[in-house]
């Protein structure tokens, strides 16, 4: 698994086009207090993502007490195809919009790792076009939903290598981890192993979110 992820990280730049399937429409789920919406990294296994999504959700369950939590795995290929991040962008916005309409009191924590960070960036209006496995924005969260996004948790965010970051209304609610030497988020980085070490930041990210829900 580790070797495969290392190879994926090394091959992220300029992967050849791959045939992809259309992303099915998201559907509303139970009305919990907090819905954790996670976009996994390229080829990342796990329920929400072995390196980031799963450990972050476990940490959130420990940190957020007295509230009910649910999770949603963004439905997208998470591969090297040129439309992969765009499909995730569409699915994330569809899911959160439908949940917000069905559950007026629900709040959201958005989690994105590697390509999944591109998905989240696009969804909150920060284009990942030009970044590793990035894409132009195809959908953004509606203005009415924005106040209900409690926290944005990003790891190995490819737009960082372009000198970009989350700005605007979501900036104060965003924590964006980029490990030293990570070639996906740090221009000139050469330490592929650094891109695989974000499990270590799961509790810090959960603490950040728990103070905002």
Short mmCIF file of C-alpha atoms in Angstrom, two decimals:
data_model
loop_
_atom_site.label_atom_id
_atom_site.label_comp_id
_atom_site.label_asym_id
_atom_site.label_seq_id
_atom_site.Cartn_x
_atom_site.Cartn_y
_atom_site.Cartn_z
CA UNK A 1 0.00 0.00 0.00
CA UNK A 2 2.74 2.43 1.01
CA UNK A 3 4.70 1.76 -2.19
CA UNK A 4 1.62 2.32 -4.31
CA UNK A 5 0.88 5.63 -2.61
CA UNK A 6 4.49 6.72 -3.01
CA UNK A 7 4.34 5.96 -6.70
CA UNK A 8 1.04 7.81 -6.98
CA UNK A 9 2.54 10.88 -5.31
CA UNK A 10 5.54 10.78 -7.63
CA UNK A 11 3.38 10.37 -10.73
CA UNK A 12 0.79 13.03 -9.90
CA UNK A 13 2.37 15.63 -12.15
CA UNK A 14 0.94 15.37 -15.64
CA UNK A 15 -0.69 11.94 -15.51
CA UNK A 16 -2.08 10.73 -18.84
CA UNK A 17 -5.80 10.91 -19.48
CA UNK A 18 -7.83 8.02 -18.09
CA UNK A 19 -11.41 7.10 -18.90
CA UNK A 20 -13.64 7.98 -15.95
CA UNK A 21 -17.22 7.31 -15.01
CA UNK A 22 -19.74 10.07 -14.32
CA UNK A 23 -20.18 10.82 -10.64
CA UNK A 24 -23.66 9.83 -9.40
CA UNK A 25 -25.75 12.52 -7.74
CA UNK A 26 -25.23 12.82 -3.99
CA UNK A 27 -28.15 12.02 -1.71
CA UNK A 28 -29.14 13.40 1.68
CA UNK A 29 -28.46 11.30 4.77
CA UNK A 30 -29.40 11.50 8.45
CA UNK A 31 -29.70 14.88 10.15
CA UNK A 32 -26.83 14.78 12.63
CA UNK A 33 -25.43 17.86 14.34
CA UNK A 34 -22.19 17.75 12.33
CA UNK A 35 -21.55 16.15 8.94
CA UNK A 36 -17.88 15.45 8.18
CA UNK A 37 -17.36 15.53 4.42
CA UNK A 38 -14.05 13.99 3.37
CA UNK A 39 -12.34 13.95 -0.03
CA UNK A 40 -9.56 11.35 -0.12
CA UNK A 41 -6.22 11.63 -1.87
CA UNK A 42 -5.23 10.08 -5.19
CA UNK A 43 -5.57 6.28 -5.01
CA UNK A 44 -5.95 6.51 -1.22
CA UNK A 45 -7.69 3.47 0.29
CA UNK A 46 -9.86 3.46 3.40
CA UNK A 47 -13.44 4.36 4.23
CA UNK A 48 -12.90 8.14 4.25
CA UNK A 49 -9.20 7.87 3.47
CA UNK A 50 -6.62 5.72 5.25
CA UNK A 51 -4.04 8.49 5.78
CA UNK A 52 -6.29 11.46 6.63
CA UNK A 53 -10.07 10.98 6.49
CA UNK A 54 -10.41 7.98 8.77
CA UNK A 55 -8.01 9.18 11.51
CA UNK A 56 -9.46 12.70 11.40
CA UNK A 57 -13.02 11.39 11.77
CA UNK A 58 -11.96 9.19 14.71
CA UNK A 59 -10.27 12.19 16.33
CA UNK A 60 -13.37 14.33 15.79
CA UNK A 61 -15.52 11.68 17.46
CA UNK A 62 -13.26 11.90 20.51
CA UNK A 63 -13.03 15.69 20.52
CA UNK A 64 -16.65 16.67 19.80
CA UNK A 65 -18.82 15.61 22.72
CA UNK A 66 -22.52 16.16 23.22
CA UNK A 67 -23.18 16.30 19.48
CA UNK A 68 -24.00 13.66 16.88
CA UNK A 69 -21.64 13.17 13.94
CA UNK A 70 -22.02 11.63 10.51
CA UNK A 71 -19.52 11.21 7.69
CA UNK A 72 -19.63 11.36 3.91
CA UNK A 73 -16.98 10.08 1.52
CA UNK A 74 -16.91 12.35 -1.53
CA UNK A 75 -17.80 10.18 -4.51
CA UNK A 76 -15.16 10.75 -7.17
CA UNK A 77 -12.48 8.75 -8.99
CA UNK A 78 -9.48 10.14 -7.04
CA UNK A 79 -7.26 9.08 -9.93
CA UNK A 80 -5.02 10.88 -12.43
CA UNK A 81 -7.74 11.59 -14.98
CA UNK A 82 -8.09 15.28 -15.92
CA UNK A 83 -11.71 15.46 -14.73
CA UNK A 84 -11.27 13.64 -11.42
CA UNK A 85 -11.07 16.68 -9.12
CA UNK A 86 -13.92 18.35 -11.01
CA UNK A 87 -16.15 15.33 -10.38
CA UNK A 88 -15.31 15.51 -6.70
CA UNK A 89 -16.04 19.24 -6.69
CA UNK A 90 -19.49 18.59 -8.12
CA UNK A 91 -20.28 15.77 -5.71
CA UNK A 92 -19.16 17.67 -2.62
CA UNK A 93 -21.25 20.72 -3.48
CA UNK A 94 -24.27 18.54 -4.31
CA UNK A 95 -24.01 16.60 -1.07
CA UNK A 96 -23.57 19.61 1.22
CA UNK A 97 -26.32 21.57 -0.56
CA UNK A 98 -28.76 18.67 -0.23
CA UNK A 99 -27.85 18.07 3.40
CA UNK A 100 -28.22 21.76 4.20
CA UNK A 101 -31.69 21.82 2.67
CA UNK A 102 -32.82 18.62 4.39
CA UNK A 103 -31.24 19.38 7.79
CA UNK A 104 -31.54 23.09 8.70
CA UNK A 105 -29.52 22.75 11.91
CA UNK A 106 -26.67 20.69 10.54
CA UNK A 107 -23.12 22.06 10.32
CA UNK A 108 -20.25 20.81 8.19
CA UNK A 109 -16.56 20.02 8.52
CA UNK A 110 -14.82 19.71 5.16
CA UNK A 111 -11.72 17.50 4.96
CA UNK A 112 -9.42 17.25 1.94
CA UNK A 113 -6.13 15.43 1.46
CA UNK A 114 -3.88 15.87 -1.60
CA UNK A 115 -6.20 15.76 -4.64
CA UNK A 116 -9.05 15.87 -2.14
CA UNK A 117 -7.76 19.25 -0.98
CA UNK A 118 -8.16 20.45 -4.58
CA UNK A 119 -11.77 19.22 -4.42
CA UNK A 120 -12.42 21.21 -1.25
CA UNK A 121 -10.56 24.28 -2.54
CA UNK A 122 -12.72 24.40 -5.65
CA UNK A 123 -15.89 23.85 -3.66
CA UNK A 124 -15.20 26.91 -1.48
CA UNK A 125 -14.29 29.06 -4.48
CA UNK A 126 -10.47 28.74 -4.60
CA UNK A 127 -9.47 27.38 -8.02
CA UNK A 128 -7.03 24.48 -8.15
CA UNK A 129 -6.49 24.87 -11.90
CA UNK A 130 -2.81 24.46 -12.67
CA UNK A 131 -2.03 22.55 -9.47
CA UNK A 132 -1.08 18.88 -9.39
CA UNK A 133 -4.28 16.93 -10.25
CA UNK A 134 -6.23 20.18 -10.02
CA UNK A 135 -9.11 21.47 -12.11
CA UNK A 136 -11.06 24.64 -12.80
CA UNK A 137 -13.97 25.35 -10.46
CA UNK A 138 -17.18 23.69 -11.67
CA UNK A 139 -19.37 24.32 -8.59
CA UNK A 140 -19.21 26.31 -5.35
CA UNK A 141 -21.12 26.07 -2.11
CA UNK A 142 -24.09 28.46 -2.07
CA UNK A 143 -23.72 31.66 -0.05
CA UNK A 144 -26.58 30.52 2.21
CA UNK A 145 -24.61 27.40 3.17
CA UNK A 146 -21.30 29.16 3.86
CA UNK A 147 -22.06 30.13 7.51
CA UNK A 148 -22.79 26.48 8.30
CA UNK A 149 -19.30 25.31 7.28
CA UNK A 150 -17.67 25.19 10.70
CA UNK A 151 -14.16 24.18 9.63
CA UNK A 152 -12.07 23.33 6.58
CA UNK A 153 -9.23 20.86 7.19
CA UNK A 154 -6.65 20.53 4.41
CA UNK A 155 -3.57 18.32 4.15
CA UNK A 156 -0.88 18.27 1.45
CA UNK A 157 -2.83 20.90 -0.48
CA UNK A 158 -1.47 21.13 -4.07
CA UNK A 159 -2.36 24.81 -4.54
CA UNK A 160 0.25 25.64 -1.88
CA UNK A 161 2.97 24.71 -4.40
CA UNK A 162 1.57 27.50 -6.63
CA UNK A 163 1.90 30.02 -3.81
CA UNK A 164 -1.86 30.00 -3.23
CA UNK A 165 -3.93 29.38 -0.11
CA UNK A 166 -7.50 29.67 1.11
CA UNK A 167 -8.52 33.32 1.35
CA UNK A 168 -11.80 35.15 1.84
CA UNK A 169 -14.70 34.14 4.06
CA UNK A 170 -13.36 30.64 4.77
CA UNK A 171 -9.82 31.68 5.69
CA UNK A 172 -10.34 31.96 9.46
CA UNK A 173 -12.05 28.55 9.52
CA UNK A 174 -9.30 26.79 7.58
CA UNK A 175 -6.24 24.90 8.80
CA UNK A 176 -3.89 23.84 6.01
CA UNK A 177 -1.09 21.38 6.78
CA UNK A 178 1.94 21.16 4.46
CA UNK A 179 4.80 19.02 5.72
CA UNK A 180 8.36 20.18 5.11
CA UNK A 181 9.63 18.69 1.86
CA UNK A 182 6.23 17.46 0.64
CA UNK A 183 6.55 17.79 -3.16
CA UNK A 184 2.78 18.04 -3.65
CA UNK A 185 2.27 21.17 -1.56
CA UNK A 186 5.77 22.65 -1.37
CA UNK A 187 7.46 23.96 -4.49
CA UNK A 188 10.81 22.21 -4.78
CA UNK A 189 9.93 19.57 -2.19
CA UNK A 190 11.55 16.17 -2.70
CA UNK A 191 10.43 14.11 0.30
CA UNK A 192 7.61 11.88 -0.95
CA UNK A 193 7.36 10.23 2.47
CA UNK A 194 6.38 13.62 3.92
CA UNK A 195 3.21 13.49 1.81
CA UNK A 196 2.22 10.24 3.49
CA UNK A 197 2.66 11.37 7.09
CA UNK A 198 -0.43 13.51 7.72
CA UNK A 199 -2.04 11.00 10.07
CA UNK A 200 0.18 12.66 12.67
CA UNK A 201 -1.82 15.89 12.24
CA UNK A 202 -5.25 14.31 12.71
CA UNK A 203 -5.70 15.28 16.36
CA UNK A 204 -4.52 18.86 15.83
CA UNK A 205 -6.98 19.22 12.96
CA UNK A 206 -9.80 17.76 15.05
CA UNK A 207 -9.02 20.12 17.93
CA UNK A 208 -9.20 23.05 15.51
CA UNK A 209 -12.59 21.91 14.20
CA UNK A 210 -13.99 21.04 17.62
CA UNK A 211 -13.51 24.62 18.75
CA UNK A 212 -15.68 25.84 15.88
CA UNK A 213 -18.70 23.54 15.72
#
